[in-house]
Coordinates of C-alpha atoms in Angstrom, one line a residue:
M1 CA 124.7 183.3 11.7
D2 CA 127.8 184.7 13.4
A3 CA 130.0 186.5 10.8
T4 CA 132.9 186.6 13.2
T5 CA 133.4 182.8 13.3
R6 CA 135.1 180.7 10.7
P7 CA 134.0 178.6 9.0
L8 CA 130.6 180.3 8.6
R9 CA 127.7 178.0 9.6
I10 CA 124.6 178.7 7.6
P11 CA 121.5 178.0 9.7
P12 CA 119.3 175.3 8.2
E13 CA 116.4 177.7 8.2
M14 CA 118.0 179.7 5.5
T15 CA 118.3 176.8 3.1
I16 CA 114.7 175.6 3.8
Y17 CA 113.3 179.1 3.3
A18 CA 115.2 179.6 0.0
E19 CA 114.1 176.2 -1.4
K20 CA 110.5 176.6 -0.2
H21 CA 110.1 179.9 -2.0
D22 CA 112.4 179.2 -5.0
I23 CA 114.5 182.2 -4.2
F24 CA 117.4 181.1 -6.5
D25 CA 115.0 180.5 -9.4
M26 CA 113.2 183.7 -8.8
L27 CA 116.5 185.7 -8.9
Q28 CA 117.5 183.8 -12.1
C29 CA 114.2 184.7 -13.8
M30 CA 114.5 188.3 -12.8
V31 CA 118.1 188.7 -14.1
R32 CA 117.1 186.9 -17.3
Q33 CA 114.2 189.4 -17.9
L34 CA 116.4 192.3 -17.0
V35 CA 118.9 191.3 -19.7
I36 CA 116.1 190.8 -22.2
D37 CA 114.2 194.0 -21.6
K38 CA 117.1 196.3 -20.7
P39 CA 115.0 198.9 -18.8
E40 CA 116.2 202.4 -18.1
D41 CA 115.7 202.0 -14.4
P42 CA 116.6 198.4 -13.4
I43 CA 115.8 198.8 -9.8
Q44 CA 112.2 200.0 -10.4
Y45 CA 111.8 197.3 -13.1
L46 CA 112.7 194.6 -10.6
I47 CA 110.4 196.1 -8.0
G48 CA 107.6 196.0 -10.6
M49 CA 108.3 192.3 -11.3
L50 CA 108.2 191.5 -7.6
K51 CA 104.9 193.3 -7.3
K52 CA 103.4 191.3 -10.1
G53 CA 104.0 188.2 -8.0
N54 CA 103.8 184.7 -9.4
F55 CA 106.8 183.4 -11.2
E56 CA 105.5 179.8 -11.2
V57 CA 102.7 180.2 -13.7
P58 CA 102.3 178.1 -16.9
R59 CA 103.5 179.8 -20.1
V60 CA 102.7 177.3 -22.9
I61 CA 102.6 177.4 -26.7
L62 CA 100.4 174.7 -28.1
L63 CA 101.0 173.9 -31.8
G64 CA 99.7 171.3 -34.2
P65 CA 98.0 170.9 -37.6
P66 CA 94.3 171.7 -38.2
A67 CA 91.9 169.2 -36.4
S68 CA 94.6 167.9 -34.1
G69 CA 92.6 168.9 -31.0
K70 CA 94.4 172.0 -30.0
R71 CA 91.2 173.8 -28.9
T72 CA 90.1 170.8 -26.7
V73 CA 93.6 170.4 -25.1
A74 CA 94.0 174.1 -24.5
K75 CA 90.6 174.4 -22.8
A76 CA 91.3 171.4 -20.6
L77 CA 94.8 172.7 -19.7
C78 CA 93.5 176.2 -18.8
E79 CA 90.6 174.7 -16.8
R80 CA 93.1 172.7 -14.7
T81 CA 95.8 175.4 -14.2
Q82 CA 93.6 178.5 -14.3
A83 CA 95.8 179.9 -17.1
I84 CA 94.4 182.3 -19.8
H85 CA 93.5 180.7 -23.1
I86 CA 94.7 182.9 -26.0
M87 CA 93.8 182.4 -29.6
V88 CA 94.2 184.5 -32.8
E89 CA 90.5 185.4 -32.5
H90 CA 90.9 186.6 -29.0
I91 CA 93.8 188.9 -29.9
M92 CA 91.9 190.3 -32.9
K93 CA 88.8 191.2 -30.7
E94 CA 90.8 193.0 -28.1
D95 CA 91.9 196.3 -29.5
P96 CA 92.3 198.9 -26.7
D97 CA 95.3 200.8 -28.0
F98 CA 95.5 200.1 -31.8
S99 CA 92.5 202.3 -32.8
G100 CA 91.0 199.7 -35.1
E101 CA 94.0 199.4 -37.3
P102 CA 94.1 195.5 -37.3
Q103 CA 90.4 195.4 -38.3
R104 CA 91.0 197.8 -41.2
Y105 CA 93.6 195.5 -42.6
Q106 CA 91.2 192.6 -42.3
E107 CA 88.4 194.5 -44.0
R108 CA 90.7 195.3 -46.9
G109 CA 91.6 191.6 -47.1
E110 CA 95.3 192.4 -46.2
A111 CA 97.5 190.6 -43.8
I112 CA 98.3 192.4 -40.6
P113 CA 101.9 193.7 -40.7
H114 CA 104.3 191.5 -38.7
D115 CA 105.4 194.2 -36.3
L116 CA 101.9 195.2 -35.5
W117 CA 100.8 191.5 -34.9
I118 CA 103.8 190.9 -32.5
R119 CA 102.9 194.1 -30.6
M120 CA 99.3 192.9 -30.3
I121 CA 100.4 189.5 -28.8
Q122 CA 102.8 191.2 -26.5
Q123 CA 100.2 193.6 -25.2
R124 CA 97.7 190.8 -24.5
L125 CA 100.3 188.7 -22.6
S126 CA 101.4 191.7 -20.6
R127 CA 97.9 192.2 -19.1
I128 CA 97.6 191.4 -15.4
D129 CA 95.5 188.3 -15.8
C130 CA 98.2 186.6 -18.0
V131 CA 101.0 187.8 -15.7
R132 CA 99.4 186.4 -12.6
R133 CA 97.8 183.2 -14.0
G134 CA 99.9 182.4 -17.0
W135 CA 98.8 181.7 -20.5
V136 CA 98.3 179.1 -23.2
L137 CA 98.9 180.3 -26.8
E138 CA 96.8 178.1 -29.1
G139 CA 98.2 177.9 -32.7
I140 CA 100.5 181.0 -32.1
P141 CA 103.1 181.5 -33.5
R142 CA 102.1 180.4 -37.0
T143 CA 105.4 180.9 -38.8
R144 CA 109.1 181.1 -38.1
E145 CA 109.0 184.8 -38.6
E146 CA 106.4 185.2 -35.8
A147 CA 108.3 182.9 -33.5
L148 CA 111.5 185.0 -33.9
G149 CA 109.4 188.1 -33.4
L150 CA 108.1 186.8 -30.1
Q151 CA 111.6 185.8 -29.0
E152 CA 112.8 189.4 -29.7
A153 CA 109.9 190.8 -27.7
G154 CA 111.0 188.7 -24.7
I155 CA 108.1 186.3 -24.8
A156 CA 109.7 183.0 -23.7
P157 CA 107.3 180.0 -23.0
E158 CA 108.3 177.4 -20.5
H159 CA 106.7 174.6 -22.6
I160 CA 106.1 174.1 -26.3
V161 CA 103.8 171.2 -27.0
V162 CA 103.2 169.9 -30.6
L163 CA 100.2 167.7 -31.3
E164 CA 100.8 165.4 -34.3
A165 CA 98.7 162.8 -36.2
P166 CA 98.5 161.4 -39.8
D167 CA 96.8 163.6 -42.4
D168 CA 94.1 161.0 -43.2
V169 CA 93.1 161.0 -39.5
L170 CA 93.0 164.8 -39.4
I171 CA 90.9 165.0 -42.5
E172 CA 88.4 162.5 -41.0
R173 CA 88.3 164.5 -37.8
S174 CA 87.7 167.8 -39.7
L175 CA 84.7 166.4 -41.6
G176 CA 83.1 165.1 -38.4
K177 CA 83.7 168.2 -36.3
R178 CA 80.8 169.7 -34.4
I179 CA 80.5 172.9 -32.3
D180 CA 78.3 173.6 -29.2
P181 CA 77.0 177.1 -30.1
E182 CA 76.4 178.0 -26.5
T183 CA 79.8 177.1 -25.1
G184 CA 82.1 176.9 -28.2
D185 CA 83.3 173.4 -27.1
V186 CA 84.4 171.2 -30.0
Y187 CA 83.1 167.6 -30.4
H188 CA 83.2 164.9 -33.1
V189 CA 80.3 162.8 -34.3
A190 CA 82.3 159.6 -33.9
F191 CA 85.4 160.2 -31.7
M192 CA 84.2 162.7 -29.1
R193 CA 80.4 162.7 -28.6
P194 CA 79.1 164.7 -25.6
E195 CA 77.5 162.6 -22.8
D196 CA 74.7 165.1 -22.3
E197 CA 71.8 164.5 -24.7
T198 CA 70.8 168.1 -24.5
V199 CA 74.3 169.2 -25.7
R200 CA 74.2 166.5 -28.4
K201 CA 71.0 167.8 -29.9
R202 CA 72.3 171.4 -30.2
L203 CA 75.6 170.5 -31.9
Q204 CA 76.2 172.2 -35.2
P205 CA 78.8 172.0 -38.0
P206 CA 81.3 174.8 -37.8
K207 CA 80.2 178.1 -39.5
E208 CA 83.1 177.7 -42.0
A209 CA 82.9 174.0 -42.4
L210 CA 85.6 172.8 -44.8
S211 CA 85.4 170.1 -47.5
E212 CA 87.9 167.3 -47.7
E213 CA 89.9 169.2 -50.4
Q214 CA 89.9 172.4 -48.3
T215 CA 91.1 170.6 -45.2
A216 CA 93.9 168.9 -47.3
L217 CA 94.9 172.3 -48.6
R218 CA 95.1 173.8 -45.0
L219 CA 97.2 170.8 -43.9
K220 CA 99.6 171.4 -46.8
Q221 CA 99.9 175.1 -45.8
Y222 CA 100.6 174.0 -42.2
H223 CA 103.3 171.6 -43.2
S224 CA 105.0 174.2 -45.4
H225 CA 105.5 176.4 -42.3
A226 CA 105.9 173.7 -39.7
H227 CA 109.4 172.6 -40.4
T228 CA 111.1 176.0 -40.1
L229 CA 108.7 177.0 -37.3
L230 CA 109.5 174.0 -35.1
R231 CA 113.2 174.3 -35.8
T232 CA 113.0 177.6 -33.9
Y233 CA 112.0 175.8 -30.7
E234 CA 113.6 172.4 -31.5
R235 CA 115.4 172.1 -28.1
H236 CA 112.2 172.7 -26.2
L237 CA 109.6 170.7 -28.1
R238 CA 107.4 168.0 -26.6
Y239 CA 105.6 166.0 -29.2
V240 CA 102.3 164.3 -28.2
N241 CA 100.5 161.8 -30.4
A242 CA 97.0 163.3 -31.0
D243 CA 95.7 160.0 -32.6
Q244 CA 94.4 158.7 -29.3
P245 CA 91.5 159.5 -27.0
H246 CA 91.4 163.2 -26.1
V247 CA 91.4 162.3 -22.4
D248 CA 94.8 160.6 -22.8
V249 CA 96.2 163.5 -24.9
C250 CA 95.1 166.1 -22.3
A251 CA 96.6 164.0 -19.5
Q252 CA 100.0 163.8 -21.2
V253 CA 100.1 167.5 -21.9
L254 CA 99.1 168.4 -18.4
T255 CA 101.7 166.1 -16.9
H256 CA 104.4 167.7 -19.1
V257 CA 103.3 171.2 -18.3
L258 CA 103.2 170.6 -14.5
A259 CA 106.6 168.9 -14.6
R260 CA 109.2 171.5 -13.5
Q261 CA 112.3 172.1 -15.6
R262 CA 115.7 171.1 -14.0
S263 CA 116.9 173.8 -11.8
S264 CA 120.5 174.9 -11.2
A265 CA 119.6 176.1 -7.7
P266 CA 121.7 174.6 -4.9
H267 CA 119.8 171.8 -3.2
T268 CA 120.5 170.1 0.1
P269 CA 118.7 166.7 0.3
R270 CA 116.7 166.2 3.4
I271 CA 115.1 162.7 3.3
L272 CA 112.9 160.7 5.5
L273 CA 112.5 157.0 4.9
F274 CA 109.5 155.1 6.3
G275 CA 108.7 151.5 6.0
P276 CA 107.8 148.4 8.0
P277 CA 110.5 146.2 9.6
G278 CA 112.4 144.4 6.9
S279 CA 111.6 146.9 4.1
G280 CA 115.3 147.8 3.6
K281 CA 115.4 151.3 5.0
S282 CA 118.9 150.9 6.2
L283 CA 120.2 149.6 2.9
Q284 CA 118.6 152.3 0.9
A285 CA 119.9 155.0 3.3
R286 CA 123.5 153.6 2.9
L287 CA 123.2 153.6 -0.9
L288 CA 121.9 157.2 -0.9
A289 CA 124.6 158.3 1.5
K290 CA 127.3 156.7 -0.6
K291 CA 126.2 158.1 -3.9
Y292 CA 125.2 161.6 -2.9
N293 CA 127.6 162.1 0.0
I294 CA 124.8 162.8 2.5
V295 CA 124.7 161.8 6.1
D296 CA 123.0 158.5 7.0
I297 CA 121.3 158.8 10.3
C298 CA 119.6 155.8 11.9
S299 CA 117.8 156.9 15.1
G300 CA 118.4 153.6 16.8
K301 CA 122.2 153.6 16.2
L302 CA 122.3 157.3 17.1
I303 CA 120.8 156.7 20.5
K304 CA 123.2 153.8 21.1
A305 CA 126.1 156.0 20.2
V306 CA 125.0 158.7 22.5
Y307 CA 124.6 156.1 25.3
A308 CA 128.1 154.8 24.7
D309 CA 129.9 158.2 24.7
E310 CA 129.0 158.8 28.4
S311 CA 127.8 162.3 27.9
C312 CA 125.1 164.1 29.9
T313 CA 122.5 162.9 27.4
G314 CA 123.9 159.4 27.5
D315 CA 123.5 159.3 31.3
L316 CA 120.0 160.6 30.8
I317 CA 118.9 157.7 28.5
K318 CA 120.9 155.0 30.3
P319 CA 118.1 154.0 32.7
Y320 CA 115.6 153.6 29.9
L321 CA 117.9 151.4 27.7
E322 CA 119.0 149.2 30.6
A323 CA 115.4 148.7 31.6
G324 CA 114.4 147.9 28.0
E325 CA 112.0 150.8 27.9
P326 CA 111.5 153.3 25.1
V327 CA 113.4 156.6 25.4
P328 CA 111.0 159.6 25.9
D329 CA 110.1 161.5 22.7
S330 CA 111.6 164.7 24.0
I331 CA 115.0 163.2 24.6
V332 CA 114.9 161.3 21.2
L333 CA 114.0 164.6 19.4
Q334 CA 116.8 166.4 21.2
I335 CA 119.3 163.8 20.1
V336 CA 118.2 163.7 16.5
T337 CA 118.0 167.5 16.1
A338 CA 121.4 167.9 17.7
R339 CA 122.8 165.6 15.1
L340 CA 121.0 167.3 12.2
S341 CA 122.3 170.7 13.3
R342 CA 125.9 169.6 12.9
L343 CA 127.9 171.1 10.0
D344 CA 128.0 168.0 7.8
C345 CA 124.2 167.7 7.8
T346 CA 123.5 171.3 7.1
T347 CA 126.0 171.5 4.2
R348 CA 125.7 168.0 2.7
G349 CA 122.1 166.9 3.6
W350 CA 120.8 163.9 5.4
V351 CA 118.7 160.8 5.2
V352 CA 116.9 159.8 8.4
H353 CA 115.2 156.4 9.1
G354 CA 113.7 155.0 12.3
F355 CA 112.4 158.5 13.2
P356 CA 109.7 159.8 13.5
R357 CA 107.8 156.6 14.5
D358 CA 104.4 158.2 15.2
M359 CA 102.3 161.4 14.7
E360 CA 103.5 163.1 17.8
Q361 CA 107.2 162.7 16.9
A362 CA 106.5 163.9 13.4
E363 CA 104.7 167.0 14.7
K364 CA 107.6 167.8 17.0
L365 CA 110.2 167.3 14.2
Q366 CA 108.1 169.7 12.0
E367 CA 108.3 172.3 14.7
T368 CA 112.1 172.3 14.4
S369 CA 114.1 173.8 11.6
H370 CA 114.8 170.3 10.2
I371 CA 112.0 169.9 7.6
P372 CA 112.4 167.1 5.0
S373 CA 112.4 167.9 1.3
R374 CA 111.5 164.3 0.3
V375 CA 109.5 161.7 2.2
F376 CA 109.4 158.0 1.0
F377 CA 107.3 155.1 2.2
L378 CA 108.7 151.7 1.4
D379 CA 105.6 149.5 1.1
M380 CA 105.5 145.7 1.6
T381 CA 103.2 143.0 3.0
D382 CA 103.5 141.4 6.4
E383 CA 104.2 138.0 4.9
V384 CA 107.3 139.4 3.0
A385 CA 108.5 141.2 6.1
V386 CA 108.3 138.1 8.3
E387 CA 110.0 136.0 5.7
R388 CA 112.9 138.5 5.3
L389 CA 113.5 138.9 9.1
S390 CA 112.7 135.6 10.7
L391 CA 115.0 133.7 8.3
R392 CA 118.1 135.9 8.5
A393 CA 121.1 135.0 10.6
V394 CA 124.7 136.0 11.3
D395 CA 127.9 134.0 11.3
P396 CA 129.5 134.9 14.7
V397 CA 133.0 134.0 13.5
T398 CA 133.1 136.2 10.3
G399 CA 130.2 138.6 11.0
E400 CA 128.8 137.7 7.6
R401 CA 125.0 138.0 7.2
Y402 CA 123.0 135.1 5.6
H403 CA 119.4 134.3 4.8
T404 CA 118.3 130.7 4.9
L405 CA 116.1 131.2 1.8
Y406 CA 117.7 133.9 -0.3
R407 CA 121.4 133.7 0.7
P408 CA 122.1 130.4 2.5
P409 CA 125.7 129.6 3.6
S410 CA 127.8 127.5 1.2
C411 CA 128.9 124.9 3.7
P412 CA 127.4 122.9 6.6
E413 CA 130.0 124.1 9.0
V414 CA 128.9 127.7 8.6
Q415 CA 125.2 126.6 8.7
A416 CA 125.8 124.9 12.0
R417 CA 127.2 128.0 13.8
L418 CA 124.7 130.6 12.5
V419 CA 123.1 132.8 15.2
F420 CA 119.5 134.1 14.9
N421 CA 118.6 137.3 16.6
P422 CA 115.8 136.8 19.2
K423 CA 114.2 140.0 18.0
D424 CA 113.7 138.4 14.6
R425 CA 111.4 135.7 15.9
E426 CA 108.0 135.7 14.1
I427 CA 106.0 136.8 17.1
E428 CA 108.4 139.7 17.8
V429 CA 108.3 140.8 14.2
M430 CA 104.5 140.7 14.1
Q431 CA 104.4 142.9 17.2
R432 CA 106.6 145.5 15.5
L433 CA 104.6 145.3 12.3
E434 CA 101.3 145.9 14.3
E435 CA 102.9 149.0 15.9
Y436 CA 104.0 150.3 12.5
W437 CA 100.6 149.8 10.8
A438 CA 98.9 151.4 13.8
H439 CA 100.8 154.7 13.2
L440 CA 101.0 154.6 9.4
P441 CA 97.6 156.2 8.5
L442 CA 98.3 159.3 10.5
L443 CA 101.9 159.6 9.2
Q444 CA 100.6 159.3 5.6
D445 CA 98.1 162.1 6.3
F446 CA 100.8 164.2 7.8
Y447 CA 103.1 163.8 4.7
P448 CA 100.5 164.0 1.9
D449 CA 103.2 164.6 -0.7
A450 CA 105.2 161.5 0.3
I451 CA 106.2 159.0 -2.4
H452 CA 105.3 155.4 -2.1
I453 CA 107.8 152.7 -3.4
N454 CA 107.2 149.0 -3.7
A455 CA 109.8 147.5 -1.4
D456 CA 109.1 143.9 -2.6
Q457 CA 111.6 144.0 -5.4
D458 CA 115.4 144.0 -6.0
P459 CA 117.1 146.6 -3.8
H460 CA 118.8 148.3 -6.7
A461 CA 115.4 148.7 -8.4
I462 CA 114.1 150.3 -5.2
F463 CA 117.1 152.6 -5.2
E464 CA 116.6 153.6 -8.8
S465 CA 112.9 154.5 -8.0
I466 CA 114.0 156.6 -5.0
E467 CA 116.8 158.3 -7.0
S468 CA 114.5 159.2 -9.9
R469 CA 112.2 161.1 -7.5
L470 CA 115.1 162.6 -5.6
V471 CA 117.1 164.3 -8.4
G472 CA 114.0 165.8 -10.2
R473 CA 112.0 168.7 -8.9
L474 CA 108.6 168.1 -7.5
P475 CA 105.7 168.8 -10.0
K476 CA 104.0 172.2 -9.8
T477 CA 100.8 172.3 -7.7
L478 CA 97.7 173.3 -9.7
M479 CA 97.1 177.0 -9.6
N480 CA 94.3 178.4 -7.5
S481 CA 94.7 182.1 -8.5
Q482 CA 91.7 184.2 -8.9
P483 CA 91.2 186.5 -11.9

């Protein structure tokens, strides 16, 4: 970037790097924690945060009444994300710095003081395993007072999930609850039986099995605190119906936790549209460009424009176009990257269609600084593609486009003068489709995070599907951190 020139042109590499590593969100997080903790030495504090590393770890509070399945969901969630499962029992067992004070309160049958309990939670969550891998607090906080104490201590979860179910269902679950003494996993005699016969034989009732009356009393106690507790987090709650198979409950919670919150970070859309001939790539590109003010780049039109402007590159591709031969990949890449490097593309974003056509072109594009942030495949069958293309025509007088099946002309006079493009003959279309399908598997492998959209539907429905995946952030990848 040349600081002496105006206006300043920010290289596309800077934007790609910032978005790839979530630089804006990382700075936002660091400033937020700086304001919360108010350290004496802000610089060393920020250096310490950076040394700890991962900012994209799950920080989840899982709440719900007794027997709602919190333990099962928490274990499944931690297994998939590698986060640390934290329960009240875990915090009570770990006492490195409190000299047995919490246990003495328990032995006397007294409640642990609020300030001490908050410090115990804070200490556990500040350990390196929770910092690097994230955490899931099961059934913590239990009251509004605890919730406010955690907030004052700077413990801010990204997600608060509340499991809910009718009391009669919860009582039935509590009475049928069974524990695997070797693993601690929770099962139920009717709703969640283990598949392994060996595990099934060693199941036992909980050590402190509750009667129906005791369970009802615990539910009453939970409800007495739940209203004020949940009001503390009311803007961030996600309710999940626990009265359904535990597999579905776990899937819903996991989807919610992996969904990233909306970011205020600046984002420059860089979109690739793939699809067979007739899938509507050009139309979707126009709609995206119009709504989001991004640059619509069709590789075919771009090459024709370069040919028409009689530049050096135009003279270079002239022999190929006049002979009806494909322009070499190196020249096409040069033309496309030159267009993507212009100021409007780097500042507003772009949507490219018609390029890359094969694996080799995709690899060459990836080697440049113009890396897409979203890739879409518009999927449709050959039959639909042939029907769309072979029956379309143009009125040479008005330039109006028609389709003999979906949009026929209103009068015989227009019908008589319609012109069909020779390239839209069925045999020509089938050849283009064969070429597309031949390269498709490798392109799909090259863009594993690409989004597939059904293109055999109304164009506005397709646009809404694309748009919904464009404005939201991509889900978090599952953590692979080691303890």
